[in-house]
mmCIF file of C-alpha atoms in Angstrom:
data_model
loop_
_atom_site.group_PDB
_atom_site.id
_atom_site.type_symbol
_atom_site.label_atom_id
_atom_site.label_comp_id
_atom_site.label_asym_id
_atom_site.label_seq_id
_atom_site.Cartn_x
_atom_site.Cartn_y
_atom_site.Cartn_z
ATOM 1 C CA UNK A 696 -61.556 135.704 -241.053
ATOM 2 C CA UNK A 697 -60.448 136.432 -244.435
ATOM 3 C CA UNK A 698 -58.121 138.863 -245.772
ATOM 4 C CA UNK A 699 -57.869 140.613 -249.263
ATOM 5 C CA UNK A 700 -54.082 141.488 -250.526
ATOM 6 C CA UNK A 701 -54.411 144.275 -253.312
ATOM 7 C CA UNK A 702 -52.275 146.315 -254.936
ATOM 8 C CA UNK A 703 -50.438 143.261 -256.528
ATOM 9 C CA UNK A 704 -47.607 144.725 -258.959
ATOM 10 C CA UNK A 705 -46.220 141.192 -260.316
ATOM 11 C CA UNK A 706 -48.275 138.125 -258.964
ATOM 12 C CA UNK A 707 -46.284 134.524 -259.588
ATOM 13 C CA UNK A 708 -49.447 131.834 -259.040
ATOM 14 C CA UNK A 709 -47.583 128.992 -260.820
ATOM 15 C CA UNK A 710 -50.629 128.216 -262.374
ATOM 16 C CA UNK A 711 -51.150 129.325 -266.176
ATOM 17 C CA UNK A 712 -55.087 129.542 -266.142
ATOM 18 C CA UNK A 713 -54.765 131.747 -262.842
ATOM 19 C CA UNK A 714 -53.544 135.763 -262.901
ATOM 20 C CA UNK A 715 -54.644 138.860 -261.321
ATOM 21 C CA UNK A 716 -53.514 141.686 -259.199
ATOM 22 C CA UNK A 717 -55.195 140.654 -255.539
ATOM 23 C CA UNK A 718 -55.964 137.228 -253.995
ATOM 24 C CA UNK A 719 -58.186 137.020 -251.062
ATOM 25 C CA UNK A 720 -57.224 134.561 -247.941
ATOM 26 C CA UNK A 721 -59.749 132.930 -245.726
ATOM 27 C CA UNK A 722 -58.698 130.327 -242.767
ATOM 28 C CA UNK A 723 -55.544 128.356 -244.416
ATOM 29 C CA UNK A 724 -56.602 128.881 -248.038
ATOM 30 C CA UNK A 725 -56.577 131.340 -251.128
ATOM 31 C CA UNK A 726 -59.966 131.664 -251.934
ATOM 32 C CA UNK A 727 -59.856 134.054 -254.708
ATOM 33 C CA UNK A 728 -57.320 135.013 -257.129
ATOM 34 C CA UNK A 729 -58.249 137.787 -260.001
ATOM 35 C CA UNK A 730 -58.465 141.385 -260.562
ATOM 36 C CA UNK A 731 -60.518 144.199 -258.651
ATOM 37 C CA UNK A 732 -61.282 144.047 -254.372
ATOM 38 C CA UNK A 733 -63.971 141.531 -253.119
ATOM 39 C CA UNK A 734 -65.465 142.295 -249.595
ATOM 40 C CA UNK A 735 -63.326 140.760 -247.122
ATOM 41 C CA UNK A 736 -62.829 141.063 -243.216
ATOM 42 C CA UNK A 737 -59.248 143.085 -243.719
ATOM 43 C CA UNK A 738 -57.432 144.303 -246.336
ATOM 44 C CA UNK A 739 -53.455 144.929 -247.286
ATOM 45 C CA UNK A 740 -52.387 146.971 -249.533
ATOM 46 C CA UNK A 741 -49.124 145.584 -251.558
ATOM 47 C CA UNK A 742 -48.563 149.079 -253.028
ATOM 48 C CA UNK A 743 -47.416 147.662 -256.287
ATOM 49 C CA UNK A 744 -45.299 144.829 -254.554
ATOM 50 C CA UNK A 745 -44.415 141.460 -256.247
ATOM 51 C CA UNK A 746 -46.136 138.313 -254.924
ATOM 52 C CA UNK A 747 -45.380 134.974 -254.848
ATOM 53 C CA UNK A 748 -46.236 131.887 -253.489
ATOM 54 C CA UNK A 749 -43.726 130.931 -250.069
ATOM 55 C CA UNK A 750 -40.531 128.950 -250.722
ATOM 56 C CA UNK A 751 -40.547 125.411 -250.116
ATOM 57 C CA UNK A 752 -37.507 124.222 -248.854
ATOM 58 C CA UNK A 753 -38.073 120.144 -249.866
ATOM 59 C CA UNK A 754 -34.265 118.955 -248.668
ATOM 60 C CA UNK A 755 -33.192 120.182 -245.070
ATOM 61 C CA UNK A 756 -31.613 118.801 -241.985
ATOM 62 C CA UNK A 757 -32.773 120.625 -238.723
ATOM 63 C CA UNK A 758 -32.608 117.953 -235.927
ATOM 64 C CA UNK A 759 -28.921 118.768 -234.804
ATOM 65 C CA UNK A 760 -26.839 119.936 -232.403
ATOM 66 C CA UNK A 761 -23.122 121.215 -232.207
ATOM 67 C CA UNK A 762 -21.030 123.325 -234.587
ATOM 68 C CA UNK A 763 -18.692 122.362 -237.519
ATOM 69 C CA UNK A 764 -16.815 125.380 -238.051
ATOM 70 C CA UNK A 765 -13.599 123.915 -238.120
ATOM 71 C CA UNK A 766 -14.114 121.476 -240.720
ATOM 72 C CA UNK A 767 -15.601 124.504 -242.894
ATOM 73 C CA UNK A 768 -12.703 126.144 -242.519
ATOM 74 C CA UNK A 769 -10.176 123.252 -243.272
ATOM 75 C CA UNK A 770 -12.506 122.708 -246.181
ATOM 76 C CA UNK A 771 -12.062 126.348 -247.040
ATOM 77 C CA UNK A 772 -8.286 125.660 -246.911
ATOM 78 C CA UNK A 773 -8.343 122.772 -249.141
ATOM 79 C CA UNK A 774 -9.206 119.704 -247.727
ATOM 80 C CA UNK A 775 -11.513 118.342 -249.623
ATOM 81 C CA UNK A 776 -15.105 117.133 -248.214
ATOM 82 C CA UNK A 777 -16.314 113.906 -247.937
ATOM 83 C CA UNK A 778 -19.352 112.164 -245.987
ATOM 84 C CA UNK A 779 -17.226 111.412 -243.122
ATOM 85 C CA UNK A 780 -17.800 114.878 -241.383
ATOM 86 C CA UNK A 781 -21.735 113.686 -240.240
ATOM 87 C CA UNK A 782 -20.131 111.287 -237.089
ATOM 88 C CA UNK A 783 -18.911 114.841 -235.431
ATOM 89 C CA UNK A 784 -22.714 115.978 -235.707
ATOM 90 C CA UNK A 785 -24.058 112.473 -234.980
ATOM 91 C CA UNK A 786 -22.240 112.644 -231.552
ATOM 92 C CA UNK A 787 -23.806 116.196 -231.123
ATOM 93 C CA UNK A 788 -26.974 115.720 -231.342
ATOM 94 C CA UNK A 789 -26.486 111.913 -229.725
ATOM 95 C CA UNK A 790 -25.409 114.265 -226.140
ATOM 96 C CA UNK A 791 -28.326 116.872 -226.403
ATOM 97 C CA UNK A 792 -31.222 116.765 -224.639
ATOM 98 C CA UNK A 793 -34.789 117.010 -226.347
ATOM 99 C CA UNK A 794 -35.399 120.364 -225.326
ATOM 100 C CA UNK A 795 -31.568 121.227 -226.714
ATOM 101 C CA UNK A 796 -32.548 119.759 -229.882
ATOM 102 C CA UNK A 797 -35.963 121.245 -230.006
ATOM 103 C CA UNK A 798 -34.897 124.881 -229.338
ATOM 104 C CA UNK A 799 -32.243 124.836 -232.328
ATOM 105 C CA UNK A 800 -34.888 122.737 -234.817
ATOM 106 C CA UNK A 801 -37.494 125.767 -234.017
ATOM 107 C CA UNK A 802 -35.113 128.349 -234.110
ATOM 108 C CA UNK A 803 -34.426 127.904 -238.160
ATOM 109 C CA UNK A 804 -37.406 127.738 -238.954
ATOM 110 C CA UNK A 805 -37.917 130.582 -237.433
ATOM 111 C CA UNK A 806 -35.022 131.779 -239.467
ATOM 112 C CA UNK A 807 -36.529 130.570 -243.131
ATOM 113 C CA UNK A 808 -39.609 131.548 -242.414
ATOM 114 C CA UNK A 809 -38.692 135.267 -242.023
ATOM 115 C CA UNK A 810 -37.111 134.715 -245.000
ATOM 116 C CA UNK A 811 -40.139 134.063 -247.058
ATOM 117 C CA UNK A 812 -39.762 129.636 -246.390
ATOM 118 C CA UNK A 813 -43.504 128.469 -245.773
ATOM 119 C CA UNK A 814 -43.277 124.560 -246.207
ATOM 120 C CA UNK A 815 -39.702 122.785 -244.645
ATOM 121 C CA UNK A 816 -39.249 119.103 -244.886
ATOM 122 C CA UNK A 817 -36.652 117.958 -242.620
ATOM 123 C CA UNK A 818 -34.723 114.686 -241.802
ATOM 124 C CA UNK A 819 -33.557 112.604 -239.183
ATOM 125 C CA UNK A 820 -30.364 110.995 -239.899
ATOM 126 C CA UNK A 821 -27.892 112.681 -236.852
ATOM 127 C CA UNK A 822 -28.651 109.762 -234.092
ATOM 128 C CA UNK A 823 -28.272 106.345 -235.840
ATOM 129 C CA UNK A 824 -29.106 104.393 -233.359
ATOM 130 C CA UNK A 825 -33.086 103.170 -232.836
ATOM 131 C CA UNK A 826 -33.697 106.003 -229.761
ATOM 132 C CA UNK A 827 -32.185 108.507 -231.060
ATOM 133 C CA UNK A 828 -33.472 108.789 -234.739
ATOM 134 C CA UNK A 829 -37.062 108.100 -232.881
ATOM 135 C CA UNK A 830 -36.385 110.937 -230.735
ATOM 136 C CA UNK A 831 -35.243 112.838 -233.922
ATOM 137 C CA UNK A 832 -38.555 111.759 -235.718
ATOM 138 C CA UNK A 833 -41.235 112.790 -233.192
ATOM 139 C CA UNK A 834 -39.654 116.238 -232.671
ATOM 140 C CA UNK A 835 -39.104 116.873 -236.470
ATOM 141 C CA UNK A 836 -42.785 115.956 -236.643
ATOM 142 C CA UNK A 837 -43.916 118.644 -234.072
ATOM 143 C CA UNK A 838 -42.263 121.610 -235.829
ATOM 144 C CA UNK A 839 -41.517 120.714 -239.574
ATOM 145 C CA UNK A 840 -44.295 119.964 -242.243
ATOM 146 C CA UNK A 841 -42.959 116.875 -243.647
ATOM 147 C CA UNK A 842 -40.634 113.992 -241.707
ATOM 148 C CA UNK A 843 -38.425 111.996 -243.816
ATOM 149 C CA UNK A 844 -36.295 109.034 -241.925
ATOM 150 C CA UNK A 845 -32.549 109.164 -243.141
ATOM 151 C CA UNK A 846 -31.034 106.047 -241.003
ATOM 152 C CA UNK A 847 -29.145 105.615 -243.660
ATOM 153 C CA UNK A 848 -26.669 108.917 -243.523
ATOM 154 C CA UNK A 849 -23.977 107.003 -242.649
ATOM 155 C CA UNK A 850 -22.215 103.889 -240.841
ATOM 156 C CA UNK A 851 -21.801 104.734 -237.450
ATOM 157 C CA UNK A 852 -18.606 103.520 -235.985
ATOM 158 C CA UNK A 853 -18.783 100.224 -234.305
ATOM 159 C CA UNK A 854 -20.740 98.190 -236.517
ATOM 160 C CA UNK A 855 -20.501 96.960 -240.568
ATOM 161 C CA UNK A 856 -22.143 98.460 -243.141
ATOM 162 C CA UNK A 857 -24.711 94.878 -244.058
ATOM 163 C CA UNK A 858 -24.988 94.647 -240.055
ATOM 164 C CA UNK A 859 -25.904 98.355 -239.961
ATOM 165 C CA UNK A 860 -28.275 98.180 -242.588
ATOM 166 C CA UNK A 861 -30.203 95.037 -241.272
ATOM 167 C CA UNK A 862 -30.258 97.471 -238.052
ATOM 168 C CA UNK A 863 -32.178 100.401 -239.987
ATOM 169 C CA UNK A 864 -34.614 98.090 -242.387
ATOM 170 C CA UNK A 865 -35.711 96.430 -239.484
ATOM 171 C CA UNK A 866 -36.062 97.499 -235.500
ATOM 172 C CA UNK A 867 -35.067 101.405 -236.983
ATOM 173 C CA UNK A 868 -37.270 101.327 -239.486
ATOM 174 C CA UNK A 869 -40.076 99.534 -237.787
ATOM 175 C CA UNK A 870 -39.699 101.866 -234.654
ATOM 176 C CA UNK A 871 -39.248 105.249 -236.856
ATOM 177 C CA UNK A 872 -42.184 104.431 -239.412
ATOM 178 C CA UNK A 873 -45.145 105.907 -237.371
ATOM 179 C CA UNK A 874 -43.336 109.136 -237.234
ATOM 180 C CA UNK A 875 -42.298 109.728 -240.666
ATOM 181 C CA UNK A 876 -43.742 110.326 -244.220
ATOM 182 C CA UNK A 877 -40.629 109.417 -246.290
ATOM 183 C CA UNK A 878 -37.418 107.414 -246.029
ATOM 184 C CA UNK A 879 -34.357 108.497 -247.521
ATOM 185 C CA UNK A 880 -30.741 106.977 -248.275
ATOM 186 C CA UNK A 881 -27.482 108.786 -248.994
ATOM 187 C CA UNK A 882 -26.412 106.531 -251.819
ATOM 188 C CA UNK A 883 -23.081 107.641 -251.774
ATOM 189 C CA UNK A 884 -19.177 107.077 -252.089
ATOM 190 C CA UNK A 885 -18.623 106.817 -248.385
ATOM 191 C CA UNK A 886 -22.218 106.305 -247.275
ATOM 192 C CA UNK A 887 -24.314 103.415 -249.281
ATOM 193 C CA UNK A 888 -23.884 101.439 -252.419
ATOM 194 C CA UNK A 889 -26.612 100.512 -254.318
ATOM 195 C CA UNK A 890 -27.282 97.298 -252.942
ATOM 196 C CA UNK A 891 -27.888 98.364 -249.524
ATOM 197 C CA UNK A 892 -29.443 101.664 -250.688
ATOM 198 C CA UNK A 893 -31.802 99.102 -252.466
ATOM 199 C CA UNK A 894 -32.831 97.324 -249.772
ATOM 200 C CA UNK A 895 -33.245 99.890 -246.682
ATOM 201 C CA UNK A 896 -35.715 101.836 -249.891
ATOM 202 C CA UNK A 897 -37.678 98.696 -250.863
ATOM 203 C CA UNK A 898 -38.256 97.855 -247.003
ATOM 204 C CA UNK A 899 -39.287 101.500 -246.063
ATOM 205 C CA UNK A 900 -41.841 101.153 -249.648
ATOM 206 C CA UNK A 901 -42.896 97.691 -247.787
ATOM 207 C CA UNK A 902 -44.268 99.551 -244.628
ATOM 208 C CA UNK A 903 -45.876 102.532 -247.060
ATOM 209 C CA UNK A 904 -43.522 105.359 -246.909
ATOM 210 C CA UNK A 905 -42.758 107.143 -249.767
ATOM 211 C CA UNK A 906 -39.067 107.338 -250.851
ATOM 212 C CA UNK A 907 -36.491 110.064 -251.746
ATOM 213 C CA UNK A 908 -32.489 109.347 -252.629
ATOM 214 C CA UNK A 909 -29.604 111.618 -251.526
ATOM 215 C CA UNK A 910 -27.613 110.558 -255.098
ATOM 216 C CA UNK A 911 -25.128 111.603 -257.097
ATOM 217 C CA UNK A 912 -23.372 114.317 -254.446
ATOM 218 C CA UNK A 913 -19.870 113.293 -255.131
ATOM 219 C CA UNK A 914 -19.423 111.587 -258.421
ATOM 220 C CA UNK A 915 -21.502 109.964 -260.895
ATOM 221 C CA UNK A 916 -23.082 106.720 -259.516
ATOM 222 C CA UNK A 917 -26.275 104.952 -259.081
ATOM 223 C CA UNK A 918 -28.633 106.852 -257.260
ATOM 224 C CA UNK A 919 -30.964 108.647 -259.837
ATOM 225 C CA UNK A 920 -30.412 105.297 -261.990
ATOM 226 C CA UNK A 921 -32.284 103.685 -258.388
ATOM 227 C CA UNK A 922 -34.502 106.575 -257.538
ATOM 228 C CA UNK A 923 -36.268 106.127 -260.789
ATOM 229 C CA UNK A 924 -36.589 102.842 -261.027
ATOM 230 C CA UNK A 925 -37.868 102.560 -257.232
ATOM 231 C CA UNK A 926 -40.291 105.334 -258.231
ATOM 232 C CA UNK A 927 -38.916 108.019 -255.541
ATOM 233 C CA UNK A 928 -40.681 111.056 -255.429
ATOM 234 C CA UNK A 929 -37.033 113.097 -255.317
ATOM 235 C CA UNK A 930 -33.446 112.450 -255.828
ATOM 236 C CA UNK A 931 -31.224 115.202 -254.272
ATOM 237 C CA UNK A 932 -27.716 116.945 -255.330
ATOM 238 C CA UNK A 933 -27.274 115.448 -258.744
ATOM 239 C CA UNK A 934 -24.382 117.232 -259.252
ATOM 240 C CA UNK A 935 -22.482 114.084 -261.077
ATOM 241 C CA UNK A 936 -25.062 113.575 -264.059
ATOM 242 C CA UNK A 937 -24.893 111.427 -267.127
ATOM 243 C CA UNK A 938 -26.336 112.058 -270.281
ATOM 244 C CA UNK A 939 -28.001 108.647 -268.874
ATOM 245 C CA UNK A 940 -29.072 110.039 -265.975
ATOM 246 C CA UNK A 941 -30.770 113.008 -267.294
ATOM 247 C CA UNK A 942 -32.692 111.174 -269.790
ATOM 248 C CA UNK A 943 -33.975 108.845 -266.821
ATOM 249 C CA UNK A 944 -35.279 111.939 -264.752
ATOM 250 C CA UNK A 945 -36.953 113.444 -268.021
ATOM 251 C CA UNK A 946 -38.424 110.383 -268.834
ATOM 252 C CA UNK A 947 -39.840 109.696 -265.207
ATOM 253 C CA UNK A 948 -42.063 111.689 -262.125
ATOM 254 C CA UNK A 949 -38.860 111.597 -260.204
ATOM 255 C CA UNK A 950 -38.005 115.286 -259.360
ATOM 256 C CA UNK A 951 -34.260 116.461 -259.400
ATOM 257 C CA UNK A 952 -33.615 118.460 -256.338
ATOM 258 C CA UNK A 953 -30.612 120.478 -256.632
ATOM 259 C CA UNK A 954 -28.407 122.121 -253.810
ATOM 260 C CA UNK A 955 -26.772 124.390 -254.965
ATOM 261 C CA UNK A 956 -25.750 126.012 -251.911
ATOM 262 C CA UNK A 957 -24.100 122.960 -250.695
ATOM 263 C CA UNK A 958 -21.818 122.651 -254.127
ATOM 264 C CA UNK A 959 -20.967 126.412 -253.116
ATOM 265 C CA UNK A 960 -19.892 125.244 -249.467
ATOM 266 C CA UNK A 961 -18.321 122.003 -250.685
ATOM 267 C CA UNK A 962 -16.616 123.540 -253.559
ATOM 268 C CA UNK A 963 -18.113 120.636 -255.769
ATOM 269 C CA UNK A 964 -19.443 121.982 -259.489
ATOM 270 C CA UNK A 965 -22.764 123.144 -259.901
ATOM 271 C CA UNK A 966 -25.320 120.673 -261.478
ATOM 272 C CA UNK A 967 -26.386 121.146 -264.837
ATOM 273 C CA UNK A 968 -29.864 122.986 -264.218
ATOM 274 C CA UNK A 969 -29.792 124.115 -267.489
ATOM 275 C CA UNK A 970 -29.440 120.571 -269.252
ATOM 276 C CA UNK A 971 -32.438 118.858 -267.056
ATOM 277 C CA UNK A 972 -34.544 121.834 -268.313
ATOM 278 C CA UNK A 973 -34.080 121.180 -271.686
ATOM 279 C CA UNK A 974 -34.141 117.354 -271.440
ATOM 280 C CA UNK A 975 -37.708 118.469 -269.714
ATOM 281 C CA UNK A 976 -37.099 116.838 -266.296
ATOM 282 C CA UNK A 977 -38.907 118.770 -263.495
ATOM 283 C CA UNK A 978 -36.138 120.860 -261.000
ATOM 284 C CA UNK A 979 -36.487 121.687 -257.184
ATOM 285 C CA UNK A 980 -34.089 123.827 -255.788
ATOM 286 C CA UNK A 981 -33.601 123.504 -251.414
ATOM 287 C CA UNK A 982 -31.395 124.553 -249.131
ATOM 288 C CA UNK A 983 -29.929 121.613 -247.468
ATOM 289 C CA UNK A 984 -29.605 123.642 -244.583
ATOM 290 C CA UNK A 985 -27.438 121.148 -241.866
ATOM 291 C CA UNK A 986 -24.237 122.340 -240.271
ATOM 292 C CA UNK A 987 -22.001 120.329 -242.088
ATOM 293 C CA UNK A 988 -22.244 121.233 -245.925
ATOM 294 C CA UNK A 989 -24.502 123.732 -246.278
ATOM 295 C CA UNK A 990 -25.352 125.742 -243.018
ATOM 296 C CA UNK A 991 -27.865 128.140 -244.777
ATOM 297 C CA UNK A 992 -31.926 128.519 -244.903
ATOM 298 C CA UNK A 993 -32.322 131.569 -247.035
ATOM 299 C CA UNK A 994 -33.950 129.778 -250.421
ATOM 300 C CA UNK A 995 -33.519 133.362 -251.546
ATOM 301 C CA UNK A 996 -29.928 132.412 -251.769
ATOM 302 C CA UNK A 997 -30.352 129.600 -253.772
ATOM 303 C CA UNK A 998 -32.531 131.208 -256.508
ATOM 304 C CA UNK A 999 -29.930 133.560 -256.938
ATOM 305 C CA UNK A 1000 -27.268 131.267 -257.007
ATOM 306 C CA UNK A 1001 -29.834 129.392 -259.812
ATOM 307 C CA UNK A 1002 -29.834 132.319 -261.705
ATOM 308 C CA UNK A 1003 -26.678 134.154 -261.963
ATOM 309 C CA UNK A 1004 -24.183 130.943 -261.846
ATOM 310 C CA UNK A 1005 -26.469 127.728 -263.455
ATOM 311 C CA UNK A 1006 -27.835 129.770 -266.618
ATOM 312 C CA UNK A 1007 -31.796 129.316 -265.157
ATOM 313 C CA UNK A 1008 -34.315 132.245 -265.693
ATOM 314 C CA UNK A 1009 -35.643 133.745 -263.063
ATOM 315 C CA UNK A 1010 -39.189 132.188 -263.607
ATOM 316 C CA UNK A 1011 -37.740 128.885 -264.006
ATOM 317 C CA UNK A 1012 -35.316 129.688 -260.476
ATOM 318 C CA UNK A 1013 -39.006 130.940 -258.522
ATOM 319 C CA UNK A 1014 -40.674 127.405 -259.958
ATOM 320 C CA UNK A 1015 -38.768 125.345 -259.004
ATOM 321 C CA UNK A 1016 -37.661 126.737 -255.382
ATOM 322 C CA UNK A 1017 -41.789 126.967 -254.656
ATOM 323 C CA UNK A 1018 -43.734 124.444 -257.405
ATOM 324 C CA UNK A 1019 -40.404 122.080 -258.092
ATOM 325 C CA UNK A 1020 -40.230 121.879 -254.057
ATOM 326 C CA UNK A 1021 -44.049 120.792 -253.993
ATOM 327 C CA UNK A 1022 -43.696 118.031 -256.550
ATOM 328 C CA UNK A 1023 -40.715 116.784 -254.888
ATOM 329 C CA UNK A 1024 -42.732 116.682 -252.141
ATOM 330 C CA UNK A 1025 -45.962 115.006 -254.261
ATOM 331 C CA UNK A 1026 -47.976 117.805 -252.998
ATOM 332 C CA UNK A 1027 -50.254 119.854 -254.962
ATOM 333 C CA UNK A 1028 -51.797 122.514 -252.512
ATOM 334 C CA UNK A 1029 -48.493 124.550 -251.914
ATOM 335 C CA UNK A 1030 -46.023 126.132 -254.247
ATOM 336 C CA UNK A 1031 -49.257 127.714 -256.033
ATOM 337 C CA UNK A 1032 -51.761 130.683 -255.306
ATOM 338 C CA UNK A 1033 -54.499 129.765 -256.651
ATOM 339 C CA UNK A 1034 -58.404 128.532 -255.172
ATOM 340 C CA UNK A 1035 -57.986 126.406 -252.844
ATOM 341 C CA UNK A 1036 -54.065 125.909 -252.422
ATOM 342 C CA UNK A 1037 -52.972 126.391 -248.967
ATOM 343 C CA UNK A 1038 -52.397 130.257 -248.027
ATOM 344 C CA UNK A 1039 -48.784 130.229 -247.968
ATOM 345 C CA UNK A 1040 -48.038 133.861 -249.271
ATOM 346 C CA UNK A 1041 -44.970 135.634 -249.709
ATOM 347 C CA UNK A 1042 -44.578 139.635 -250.256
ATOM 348 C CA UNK A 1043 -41.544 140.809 -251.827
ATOM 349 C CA UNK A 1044 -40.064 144.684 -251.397
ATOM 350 C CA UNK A 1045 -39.378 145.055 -254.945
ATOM 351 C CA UNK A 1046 -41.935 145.302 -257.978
ATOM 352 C CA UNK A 1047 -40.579 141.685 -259.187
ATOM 353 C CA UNK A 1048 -39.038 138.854 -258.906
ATOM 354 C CA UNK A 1049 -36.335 139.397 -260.970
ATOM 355 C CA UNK A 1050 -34.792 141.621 -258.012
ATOM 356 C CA UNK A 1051 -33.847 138.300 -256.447
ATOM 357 C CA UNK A 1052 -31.085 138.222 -258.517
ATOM 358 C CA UNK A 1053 -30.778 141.953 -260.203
ATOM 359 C CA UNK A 1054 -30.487 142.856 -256.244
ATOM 360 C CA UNK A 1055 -28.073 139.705 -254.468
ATOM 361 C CA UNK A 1056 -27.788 139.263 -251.239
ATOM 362 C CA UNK A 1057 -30.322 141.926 -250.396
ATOM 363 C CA UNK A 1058 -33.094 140.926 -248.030
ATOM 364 C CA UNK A 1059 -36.031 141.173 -250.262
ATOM 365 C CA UNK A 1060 -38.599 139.547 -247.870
ATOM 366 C CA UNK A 1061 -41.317 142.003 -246.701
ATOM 367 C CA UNK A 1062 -44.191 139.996 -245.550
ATOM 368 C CA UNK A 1063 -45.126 136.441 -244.778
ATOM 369 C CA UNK A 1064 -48.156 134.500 -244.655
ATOM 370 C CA UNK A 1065 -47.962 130.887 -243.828
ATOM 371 C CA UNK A 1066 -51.136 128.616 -244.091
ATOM 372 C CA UNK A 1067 -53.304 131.805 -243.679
ATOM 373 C CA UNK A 1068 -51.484 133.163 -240.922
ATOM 374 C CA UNK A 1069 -49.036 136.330 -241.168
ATOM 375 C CA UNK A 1070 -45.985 135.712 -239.323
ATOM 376 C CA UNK A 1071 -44.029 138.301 -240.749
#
C-alpha cells in the first residue's frame, strides 16, 4: 500500500540533495521525494502544510511508576535539586506490577506520539536491583524503539558505591545485556565519579553495547571529557561546559544531547547551544521525559525552548530535535525524508516550521505517520 502526501507548503528532509513538495510512502519507507503526483494507492492532500520528518526523542525515561509532585513543588519553592530525588521513584516502580508499569510506559508514548514523536529511546535505571532493571529492560523493549540500561542512576541505599558498581558490571549487566542496545551512566555529583563511570562503560563496551553518558547535569566535571574518549555515541545535559569540553565534542562523533526542558524544571542554566554550533559539534535536543526533572514529552516544547531562550534558529532547533536525535542514536534511516529512510512523517497546521516558536505553546501537530503507518 503506498500513499502519496501532496500539497507540501514547506518540506524539512534534512537532506541537502533532497527537496520537493510531495513524498510518496510505501510499507515503512519514503519511496519518493520530489515535485509533481506519482500514481499511488491513496493520496493526502497537505493543503499547503509544512512537513517534516517525526521528532526523535533520543534521552527519555518511561519505565516508572509513582508521582513526584511534591518534590517539584519544594523545588519550585527553592530547594534546590539534586540526584537524590530518583530513590522515591526507584521504590515506585520497585512496588508496581508489570502490567502497572506497562500501562504508564505505553501511555506516553502514546502521548509523544500525538505530538508529532516517531522514534523514543528509553531507559531503565528505576529498579536497581538485577530483577527489576531486567523487568524494566524487556518491557522497555516491547514498546520503545531503542533500550538503553542505566544501572548506574544511582546508589541504592543499602550497599557502597564500588560494591554497587561490581553489582551492575557484572550479574546486572550480564543479566540486562540481551535486552538492551546501549548502557548508560549518570556521571554525576551525587551519582558516579569517573572511575566507576569508567568501568560499568568499558564492561558494557566488553559485552558489545554501545555507550551513552548522562554528564555534566550539575556542574562541570568529567563526563563529556569520558564520553569522548570511550567513543559514546551521546553525552546528555551538558549544561556545565568548558571551553575544553566543547572543543572535545567538536573534535569527536560524540553527539551533545541537550535537555533543555529539564534545566527549565530544575532551574539549572541553559547549555550553551549556541557555542557547540559554532565550535561545529553536532546537537540533539530530547525531552528527558521522567517524573522527577523533567515530566514532559512534547519535543515541540523543547524546540521552542531552543529557539526563543538558547539563541538556535529554527532550522538548526528542527535538526537537531529529528537528525541530531538520529545521530545520537547512530542511526541513519530516521530524522530524514528522503528514499529509503523509514516513513516517520510529521504534518504540521501551519505553513512552516518557524510557527513552532512564532506560535508557543500552541499544538501545532496535525498528522502523524510513524514507520508508514498514520496514527494520528
Amino acid at each position: 500500500m503506498s500513499t502519496l502526501i501532496t500539497g507540501i507548503g514547506e518540506l524539512t528532509t534534512n537532506d541537502p540533495e533532497v527537496s520537493g513538495t510531495a513524498l510518496v510512502l510505501e510499507g515503512d519507507r519514503v519511496v519518493w521525494v520530489g515535485d509533481g503526483e506519482p500514481a499511488a494507492d491513496t493520496r493526502v492532500d497537505v493543503e499547503g502544510r509544512a512537513v517534516l520528518p517525526g521528532w526523535v526523542d533520543s534521552h527519555t525515561h518511561l519505565v516508572f511508576a509513582g508521582d513526584r509532585t511534591a518534590e517539584f513543588g519544594a523545588r519550585m519553592a527553592g530547594k534546590p535539586y539534586t540526584a537524590g530525588g530518583i530513590a522515591v521513584t526507584v521504590g515506585a516502580t520497585r512496588a508496581a506490577s508489570d502490567d502497572e508499569l506497562a500501562a504508564n510506559l505505553k501511555r506516553h508514548i502514546a502521548e509523544a506520539v500525538s505530538q508529532g514523536t516517531t522514534y523514543v529511546e528509553t531507559k531503565t535505571g528505576y529498579g536497581l536491583s538485577v530483577v527489576d532493571e531486567v523487568r524494566s529492560a524487556k518491557l522497555a523493549r516491547e514498546h520503545a524503539d531503542e533500550v538503553t540500561f542505566l544501572g548506574a542512576h544511582l546508589v541504592p541505599a543499602g550497599t557502597t558505591a564500588d560494591d554497587y558498581v561490581d553489582l551492575v558490571r557484572g550479574e546486572m549487566l550480564d543479566a540486562v545485556a540481551p535486552h538492551v542496545r546501549w548502557a548508560d551512566v549518570f556521571c554525576e555529583t551525587g551519582a558516579f565519579d569517573e572511575d566507576q563511570s569508567r568501568a560499568v562503560l568499558e564492561a558494557a563496551a566488553a559485552k558489545g553495547l554501545g555507550l551513552r553518558v548522562h554528564g555534566n547535569q550539575l556542574g562541570e566535571g568529567p563526563g563529556v571529557r569520558l564520553a569522548v574518549d570511550l567513543g559514546a555515541a551521546s553525552v546528555d545535559h551538558c549544561t556545565y561546559l568548558s571551553d575544553k569540553d566543547v572543543e572535545l565534542l567538536a573534535g569527536s562523533d560524540t553527539v551533545a544531547t541537550l535537555l533543555p526542558a529539564c534545566d527549565l524544571s530544575t532551574r539549572q542554566p541553559l547549555p550553551n547551544a549556541r557555542g557547540l554550533l559554532d565550535a561545529g559539534a553536532t546537537v540533539a535536543l530530547a525531552s528527558n521525559c521522567n517524573p522527577g526533572s523533567s515530566y514532559t514529552s512534547s519535543m515541540a516544547f523543547c524546540v521552542t525552548t531552543a529557539v526563543l531562550q538558547m539563541r538556535m534558529s529554527v532550522e538548526e532547533a528542527v535538526r537537531a530535535a529529528t537528525l541530531g536525535g538520529a545521530q545520537a542514536l547512530r542511526r541513519d534511516d530516521i530524522g530524514v525524508l528522503r528514499p529509503g529512510a523509514r516513513a516517520d512523517v510529521h504534518v504540521l497546521n501551519a505553513p512552516s516550521t518557524t510557527h513552532l516558536a512564532y506560535r508557543p505553546g500552541v499544538p501545532l501537530t496535525r498528522a502523524v505517520w510513524r514507520a508508514g503507518v498514520r496514527v494520528l
